[in-house]
Amino acid sequence: MKVPYSWMAEYCDPGLEPGVLAERLAMTGTEVERVARVGPPDPSGFVIGVVSEAGSHPDADRLSVCQVEVGDGLRTIVCGAPNVAAGQTVVVALPGAVMPDGNRIRKAKLRGVASEGMICSEVELGLGTESDGIMVLEEGLAAPGTPAAEVLALDEAVLELEVTPNRTDCFSVYGVAREAQAITGAELAPPPWQGPEVQTGGAVEAVVSVTVEDPEMCPRFTARAFTDVTIAPSPKWLQSRLVAAGQRPINNVVDITNYVMLLTGQPLHAFDLDLVPGGELTVRSAIEGERITTLDGIERELKPGMVLVCDRNGPAAIAGIMGGSVSEVSDSTTSVLLEAATWKGPNILKSSRELNLRSEASARFEKQLHPALAERAQIVAGKLFTEICGATVVEGMVDVSVGMPESRELKLRGGRVERILGMEIAIDEQAEALERLGFGVERDGSDLVITVPPDRYFDVTREIDLVEEVGRVNDLDRRLPATLPAGSDAVGGLSRQQTLQRRAEDSLRETGLNEIVGWSFTDPGEAARLRIAAPDPRATPVTLSNPLSEDQSVMRTTLLGSLLGAAQRNLSRGAERVGLFESGRVYLPAADVGPGPLGGDFPGKRRAPANELQHLAALVTGPLDPPSWSDTREAADFYALKGVLERLGAGLGVPLTVRPGEQPFLHPGRCGEVLASGSSLGWIGEIHPAIASEWDLVNCLAFEIELAGLLEASPLGNEVYEDFTPFPPVDRDVAVVIADEVAAGEVLAAVREAGGPLLVDTAIFDVYRGKGIAEDEKSIALRLRFRAADRTLSDEEVDPAWKAVVSALEGLGGRLRG
Amino acid sequence: MPSMVDRIEQIEAGGRQAVSAAASAAELEEVRVTWLGRKAELTAILRGIADLEPAERGPVGGAANRTRKALEAQIEERGAELAAAELETGLVEDRIDVTLPGSPARAVGHLHPITRTRRLIEDVMVGLGYRVMEGPEVEHDFYNFTALNHPEDHPARMLQDTFYVDPAGPVEAGDGPRDVLLRTHTSPMQVRAMEAAPPPIFMIVPGKTYRRDSDATHSPMFHQVEGLAVGEGITLADLKGTLLAMLREIFGPDREIRMRPHFFPFTEPSVEFDVSCFRCSGTGTLNDSSRCGLCKGIGWIELGGAGMVDPNVFGFVSDSGYDSDQITGFAFGFGIERIAMLRHGVGDLRLFFDNDVRLLEQFS
């Protein structure tokens, strides 16, 4: 909302610099985007001039050489406007004047003729948005030499307000004046609609009739009629106010409707009464396929639900949004039917969105206006029609209405303001603040009984809304103390999951990986590129109905795509070493959830619509370590990344195991399933070379695991001390030759199982293939440690366990070596 | 003829001199053999004690033994001295080029600046007595809008502002094509948290949020932190004090807070809050009299929205013990990226999701 300062000051002049008032407004709830200036930066070089002679330029067809009286004598001014003529009263920019666009006017020769100034157009002065030539003022408006600022709004500050959507009252100049009064205490002039009420009915009913078919959509429709209207440009003062407020002047009738809307907040629409057959209007919903050409010359297709104002022949206006060209006011208009109606806000919003057509009117109507405003607008417009258009008012007003909403009374209980705000505001101060804001206030003991004015009817509906009003105009920011909640015995802290999540992330960071934050969205083709196919749930992503782009139209089901993309981008930008991890969510089909929020189990009565799991994933390509002069670095292999994974587990006290697994996007020979205490957490492996190459990557290792499961397996913080034994262990080494396809993990598991309670540790210390071993076999060397807690073991005691281990190894097809 | 005891004294004096003169471990060994070895005079004396007159045995034996011990001790001492000196000499010769670069330890990686900023905020709020909670990002309209007092036709519910999820997809959708959406703020957790537990509640909710917007200062995905404090006697002044304490931890002890009345559907009264600029100390002007670029000369930096929980919101959780006549509360929300951008001078929001290691590695 653009509010020309002088216009507001006509109703309330706080006597403050516009910038200071802007700050006060900002601190009381109405943000001021900026204080703009209309016109030149300094109006002093602009004077009124009278053209006494306008002749053609000897060397240029399009230029005129004029003699202009500017108070101190005649000046020769070369003018390029086609409309310049002797006798005109104009605005002259004298040499030295600075135009709104920053250009300084100088004495200059134009095609050989010296020119001492410039005759200005509206656009050049910043007073208009378009002009056909110089601005021609009313004859005799002011004597030559009069500073132009005395007769034109050449020096206007405009407050550009960012009105919050609840404050429909501030979409009007008078509303802003009331606000200025409330926050500064400056006096407020009576509203421009004050005066005798317009009588309903009367002579107007003979020329205008209105039928409202759907009163819910149109709670009030008022209409007045004016005859003997003379269409002409509006007076300059009105035009310049409109321009300053961001509107384009058109003609006096249209300008009055805009002016009254800006002043009162109630939009109006003027029909050429002679183009409304029989003066009959009907308000109804549009019929499928119906069309209308609106005032902007565009033909629009209407849909049922959109409300229309129709004449006998069809649509004459889209209610509350834009009029139709069929009964547009034109130069030949002599009678006007003036509509001021109240529309159902949500329907206006919906229709304007559907039509992709927003107007000053719809912007106000969509927020819901009170029906009382319609009459106010009619009163103000009626006066202006008489004054400016020389019109005759047809007596009375057509008023089709479901009646006024019931007046709203609210109680503001004593102590309530303090209870909510935490600062004391005396009851007299409260009452005064509300009165200044236009509320009716009565005392009832320690309470206040408040009547809400129409301007705030839909905004202030509860006691709490009054608390806000009282607070905001009472210098809230400066007066409000800064306290902490009293008597709070709340204990803060991170949950166990949150603490361990941080530890897991830190652990990956400490192994040299950089954390990324990837997009939650991805492209729907990603699953296919990773060869993930149904029935794998990762092939069925949560899909957006209205994505910004196809690339970001589904929610990711794996973190792998984000990591591959980040690796690709970094390598293409010259990074040598890419080791990345992400701790983030994937979005899977709704399923059983848990444990905890990281497992998708969130507080609240309704389950989350999708299964959101926190995953932890890492991707490495190239060496893990930075370059050094002392040794050559090797690209990370499977075991390098597995080491990272194991360290992650170790940091949480969780022994992670890996067994051969399968993932569609992994190298089939280098692919493992990650487990903790027997349950599957995810995968680790080398990205399939064909898939890696789609991201321009080679030799790329990755893992992805569910965080909740990992953390659930962690004993961290719950460890129980176990007395360590003073008795020495018995260590025995064994080498077993076994078929290549038997995994080391199977061998270890078999040995541990067979070794019984005395076998406390088993480790692989060598794997050998080559001379002396058949081609499809390998030799695995293991160190077994036996120990008892309460005695030194003898060889005899170890032997049975040893034999069990040996037969377990033989059971796997192995034989002891040498 | 000098007595045997005098001779022993002479031996001791000679031996001591020889030990002191030994310049290496090898020489010292020679000295030891000469003066204390099997063929040494002192050894012979000791061996011959039994042959002496009984009256001489005591004094001679005592003197000989003392001398032997004294020499042995001196040899040991000298040996240690020589060893230390030899070690020193050896070390001095064993030189390396200390100016060569070190062999790198496994490089330490870097947490994303959003993670670091989020943790900072969490730690500050934990210190103020808050718990940290997480909520779903794919959310029901009920929690994102309805229970937060957004009317049916609120502009934020329009297709151009909010991402909606296809209910035909793999989600548990309620009624209508617009039941499931990507949450547009972290505020839905206000209602979820109050449904799940009676007052008092002191919580923050960090997390991802989504809006259909994309330019240098808007990203379709971004991060917010929600705060909620609900209980008996909580006031707007408490909100101011809490935000001030938080902002001073994040931006420095001299910061001030400014609260400007505003409008949000789910708080009443509502405010926007600003922190005084930490670059120009809130003056809007730098030391060289130029305009402060961080706050654009205003002295204040806009951070987020806040207010007192609207009674209508409590109305949706009255079953769980929230009666707006008894219980009051405040809520606030702000962007994590915004804090990170301000603290670290990152100018373009989109850089955070580009994940260029040249950015990531600047934050250790």
mmCIF file with all atom_site columns, C-alpha atoms in Angstrom, chain B residues 152-232:
data_model
loop_
_atom_site.group_PDB
_atom_site.id
_atom_site.type_symbol
_atom_site.label_atom_id
_atom_site.label_alt_id
_atom_site.label_comp_id
_atom_site.label_asym_id
_atom_site.label_entity_id
_atom_site.label_seq_id
_atom_site.pdbx_PDB_ins_code
_atom_site.Cartn_x
_atom_site.Cartn_y
_atom_site.Cartn_z
_atom_site.occupancy
_atom_site.B_iso_or_equiv
_atom_site.pdbx_formal_charge
_atom_site.auth_seq_id
_atom_site.auth_comp_id
_atom_site.auth_asym_id
_atom_site.auth_atom_id
_atom_site.pdbx_PDB_model_num
ATOM 1  C CA . GLU B 1 152 ? -8.943 -23.126 4.764  1.00 0.00 ? 152 GLU B CA 1
ATOM 2  C CA . ASP B 1 153 ? -8.136 -20.477 2.149  1.00 0.00 ? 153 ASP B CA 1
ATOM 3  C CA . HIS B 1 154 ? -4.852 -19.211 3.602  1.00 0.00 ? 154 HIS B CA 1
ATOM 4  C CA . PRO B 1 155 ? -2.537 -18.168 0.748  1.00 0.00 ? 155 PRO B CA 1
ATOM 5  C CA . ALA B 1 156 ? 0.279  -20.421 2.032  1.00 0.00 ? 156 ALA B CA 1
ATOM 6  C CA . ARG B 1 157 ? -1.948 -23.388 1.250  1.00 0.00 ? 157 ARG B CA 1
ATOM 7  C CA . MET B 1 158 ? -1.928 -22.534 -2.422 1.00 0.00 ? 158 MET B CA 1
ATOM 8  C CA . LEU B 1 159 ? -0.187 -24.746 -4.917 1.00 0.00 ? 159 LEU B CA 1
ATOM 9  C CA . GLN B 1 160 ? 2.356  -22.080 -5.761 1.00 0.00 ? 160 GLN B CA 1
ATOM 10 C CA . ASP B 1 161 ? 3.729  -21.889 -2.233 1.00 0.00 ? 161 ASP B CA 1
ATOM 11 C CA . THR B 1 162 ? 3.553  -25.387 -0.805 1.00 0.00 ? 162 THR B CA 1
ATOM 12 C CA . PHE B 1 163 ? 4.784  -28.707 -2.174 1.00 0.00 ? 163 PHE B CA 1
ATOM 13 C CA . TYR B 1 164 ? 1.980  -31.248 -2.094 1.00 0.00 ? 164 TYR B CA 1
ATOM 14 C CA . VAL B 1 165 ? 2.513  -34.998 -2.166 1.00 0.00 ? 165 VAL B CA 1
ATOM 15 C CA . ASP B 1 166 ? 0.646  -37.231 -4.569 1.00 0.00 ? 166 ASP B CA 1
ATOM 16 C CA . PRO B 1 167 ? -1.761 -39.190 -2.353 1.00 0.00 ? 167 PRO B CA 1
ATOM 17 C CA . ALA B 1 168 ? -1.758 -41.998 -4.886 1.00 0.00 ? 168 ALA B CA 1
ATOM 18 C CA . GLY B 1 169 ? 1.896  -42.586 -4.030 1.00 0.00 ? 169 GLY B CA 1
ATOM 19 C CA . PRO B 1 170 ? 3.274  -44.691 -1.186 1.00 0.00 ? 170 PRO B CA 1
ATOM 20 C CA . VAL B 1 171 ? 1.986  -42.509 1.650  1.00 0.00 ? 171 VAL B CA 1
ATOM 21 C CA . GLU B 1 172 ? -0.724 -42.747 4.284  1.00 0.00 ? 172 GLU B CA 1
ATOM 22 C CA . ALA B 1 173 ? -2.972 -39.961 3.077  1.00 0.00 ? 173 ALA B CA 1
ATOM 23 C CA . GLY B 1 174 ? -6.141 -38.688 4.678  1.00 0.00 ? 174 GLY B CA 1
ATOM 24 C CA . ASP B 1 175 ? -8.983 -37.095 2.751  1.00 0.00 ? 175 ASP B CA 1
ATOM 25 C CA . GLY B 1 176 ? -8.491 -34.994 -0.322 1.00 0.00 ? 176 GLY B CA 1
ATOM 26 C CA . PRO B 1 177 ? -5.674 -34.381 -2.772 1.00 0.00 ? 177 PRO B CA 1
ATOM 27 C CA . ARG B 1 178 ? -3.975 -31.914 -0.453 1.00 0.00 ? 178 ARG B CA 1
ATOM 28 C CA . ASP B 1 179 ? -3.722 -33.873 2.790  1.00 0.00 ? 179 ASP B CA 1
ATOM 29 C CA . VAL B 1 180 ? -0.044 -34.702 2.501  1.00 0.00 ? 180 VAL B CA 1
ATOM 30 C CA . LEU B 1 181 ? 2.593  -32.048 1.924  1.00 0.00 ? 181 LEU B CA 1
ATOM 31 C CA . LEU B 1 182 ? 6.209  -31.201 2.620  1.00 0.00 ? 182 LEU B CA 1
ATOM 32 C CA . ARG B 1 183 ? 6.147  -29.161 5.791  1.00 0.00 ? 183 ARG B CA 1
ATOM 33 C CA . THR B 1 184 ? 6.621  -25.457 5.105  1.00 0.00 ? 184 THR B CA 1
ATOM 34 C CA . HIS B 1 185 ? 7.983  -24.770 8.587  1.00 0.00 ? 185 HIS B CA 1
ATOM 35 C CA . THR B 1 186 ? 9.055  -26.699 11.674 1.00 0.00 ? 186 THR B CA 1
ATOM 36 C CA . SER B 1 187 ? 5.951  -25.473 13.495 1.00 0.00 ? 187 SER B CA 1
ATOM 37 C CA . PRO B 1 188 ? 3.865  -28.646 12.951 1.00 0.00 ? 188 PRO B CA 1
ATOM 38 C CA . MET B 1 189 ? 5.910  -30.155 15.777 1.00 0.00 ? 189 MET B CA 1
ATOM 39 C CA . GLN B 1 190 ? 4.325  -27.670 18.178 1.00 0.00 ? 190 GLN B CA 1
ATOM 40 C CA . VAL B 1 191 ? 1.069  -29.542 17.853 1.00 0.00 ? 191 VAL B CA 1
ATOM 41 C CA . ARG B 1 192 ? 2.621  -33.003 17.705 1.00 0.00 ? 192 ARG B CA 1
ATOM 42 C CA . ALA B 1 193 ? 4.629  -32.321 20.861 1.00 0.00 ? 193 ALA B CA 1
ATOM 43 C CA . MET B 1 194 ? 1.605  -30.985 22.742 1.00 0.00 ? 194 MET B CA 1
ATOM 44 C CA . GLU B 1 195 ? -0.500 -33.953 21.636 1.00 0.00 ? 195 GLU B CA 1
ATOM 45 C CA . ALA B 1 196 ? 2.162  -36.267 22.988 1.00 0.00 ? 196 ALA B CA 1
ATOM 46 C CA . ALA B 1 197 ? 2.774  -34.697 26.386 1.00 0.00 ? 197 ALA B CA 1
ATOM 47 C CA . PRO B 1 198 ? 1.000  -32.389 28.858 1.00 0.00 ? 198 PRO B CA 1
ATOM 48 C CA . PRO B 1 199 ? 2.538  -29.027 29.818 1.00 0.00 ? 199 PRO B CA 1
ATOM 49 C CA . PRO B 1 200 ? 5.113  -27.834 30.623 1.00 0.00 ? 200 PRO B CA 1
ATOM 50 C CA . ILE B 1 201 ? 7.035  -28.202 27.374 1.00 0.00 ? 201 ILE B CA 1
ATOM 51 C CA . PHE B 1 202 ? 10.360 -26.623 26.566 1.00 0.00 ? 202 PHE B CA 1
ATOM 52 C CA . MET B 1 203 ? 11.591 -27.839 23.228 1.00 0.00 ? 203 MET B CA 1
ATOM 53 C CA . ILE B 1 204 ? 13.321 -26.874 20.039 1.00 0.00 ? 204 ILE B CA 1
ATOM 54 C CA . VAL B 1 205 ? 12.869 -28.579 16.694 1.00 0.00 ? 205 VAL B CA 1
ATOM 55 C CA . PRO B 1 206 ? 15.618 -28.236 14.125 1.00 0.00 ? 206 PRO B CA 1
ATOM 56 C CA . GLY B 1 207 ? 14.993 -29.666 10.681 1.00 0.00 ? 207 GLY B CA 1
ATOM 57 C CA . LYS B 1 208 ? 14.438 -29.420 6.973  1.00 0.00 ? 208 LYS B CA 1
ATOM 58 C CA . THR B 1 209 ? 11.533 -27.406 5.585  1.00 0.00 ? 209 THR B CA 1
ATOM 59 C CA . TYR B 1 210 ? 10.312 -26.821 2.052  1.00 0.00 ? 210 TYR B CA 1
ATOM 60 C CA . ARG B 1 211 ? 8.746  -24.009 0.046  1.00 0.00 ? 211 ARG B CA 1
ATOM 61 C CA . ARG B 1 212 ? 8.232  -23.537 -3.671 1.00 0.00 ? 212 ARG B CA 1
ATOM 62 C CA . ASP B 1 213 ? 10.764 -20.767 -4.072 1.00 0.00 ? 213 ASP B CA 1
ATOM 63 C CA . SER B 1 214 ? 14.201 -20.676 -5.647 1.00 0.00 ? 214 SER B CA 1
ATOM 64 C CA . ASP B 1 215 ? 16.701 -17.795 -5.921 1.00 0.00 ? 215 ASP B CA 1
ATOM 65 C CA . ALA B 1 216 ? 19.825 -16.487 -4.128 1.00 0.00 ? 216 ALA B CA 1
ATOM 66 C CA . THR B 1 217 ? 17.946 -16.009 -0.876 1.00 0.00 ? 217 THR B CA 1
ATOM 67 C CA . HIS B 1 218 ? 15.254 -18.687 -1.219 1.00 0.00 ? 218 HIS B CA 1
ATOM 68 C CA . SER B 1 219 ? 15.816 -22.387 -1.579 1.00 0.00 ? 219 SER B CA 1
ATOM 69 C CA . PRO B 1 220 ? 13.056 -24.952 -2.061 1.00 0.00 ? 220 PRO B CA 1
ATOM 70 C CA . MET B 1 221 ? 14.710 -26.869 0.801  1.00 0.00 ? 221 MET B CA 1
ATOM 71 C CA . PHE B 1 222 ? 16.065 -25.084 3.842  1.00 0.00 ? 222 PHE B CA 1
ATOM 72 C CA . HIS B 1 223 ? 16.478 -25.579 7.576  1.00 0.00 ? 223 HIS B CA 1
ATOM 73 C CA . GLN B 1 224 ? 14.631 -24.012 10.458 1.00 0.00 ? 224 GLN B CA 1
ATOM 74 C CA . VAL B 1 225 ? 14.678 -24.182 14.207 1.00 0.00 ? 225 VAL B CA 1
ATOM 75 C CA . GLU B 1 226 ? 11.380 -24.024 16.045 1.00 0.00 ? 226 GLU B CA 1
ATOM 76 C CA . GLY B 1 227 ? 11.176 -23.177 19.720 1.00 0.00 ? 227 GLY B CA 1
ATOM 77 C CA . LEU B 1 228 ? 8.219  -23.794 22.018 1.00 0.00 ? 228 LEU B CA 1
ATOM 78 C CA . ALA B 1 229 ? 7.840  -23.015 25.715 1.00 0.00 ? 229 ALA B CA 1
ATOM 79 C CA . VAL B 1 230 ? 4.459  -23.744 27.233 1.00 0.00 ? 230 VAL B CA 1
ATOM 80 C CA . GLY B 1 231 ? 3.422  -23.756 30.871 1.00 0.00 ? 231 GLY B CA 1
ATOM 81 C CA . GLU B 1 232 ? 1.813  -21.632 33.535 1.00 0.00 ? 232 GLU B CA 1
#
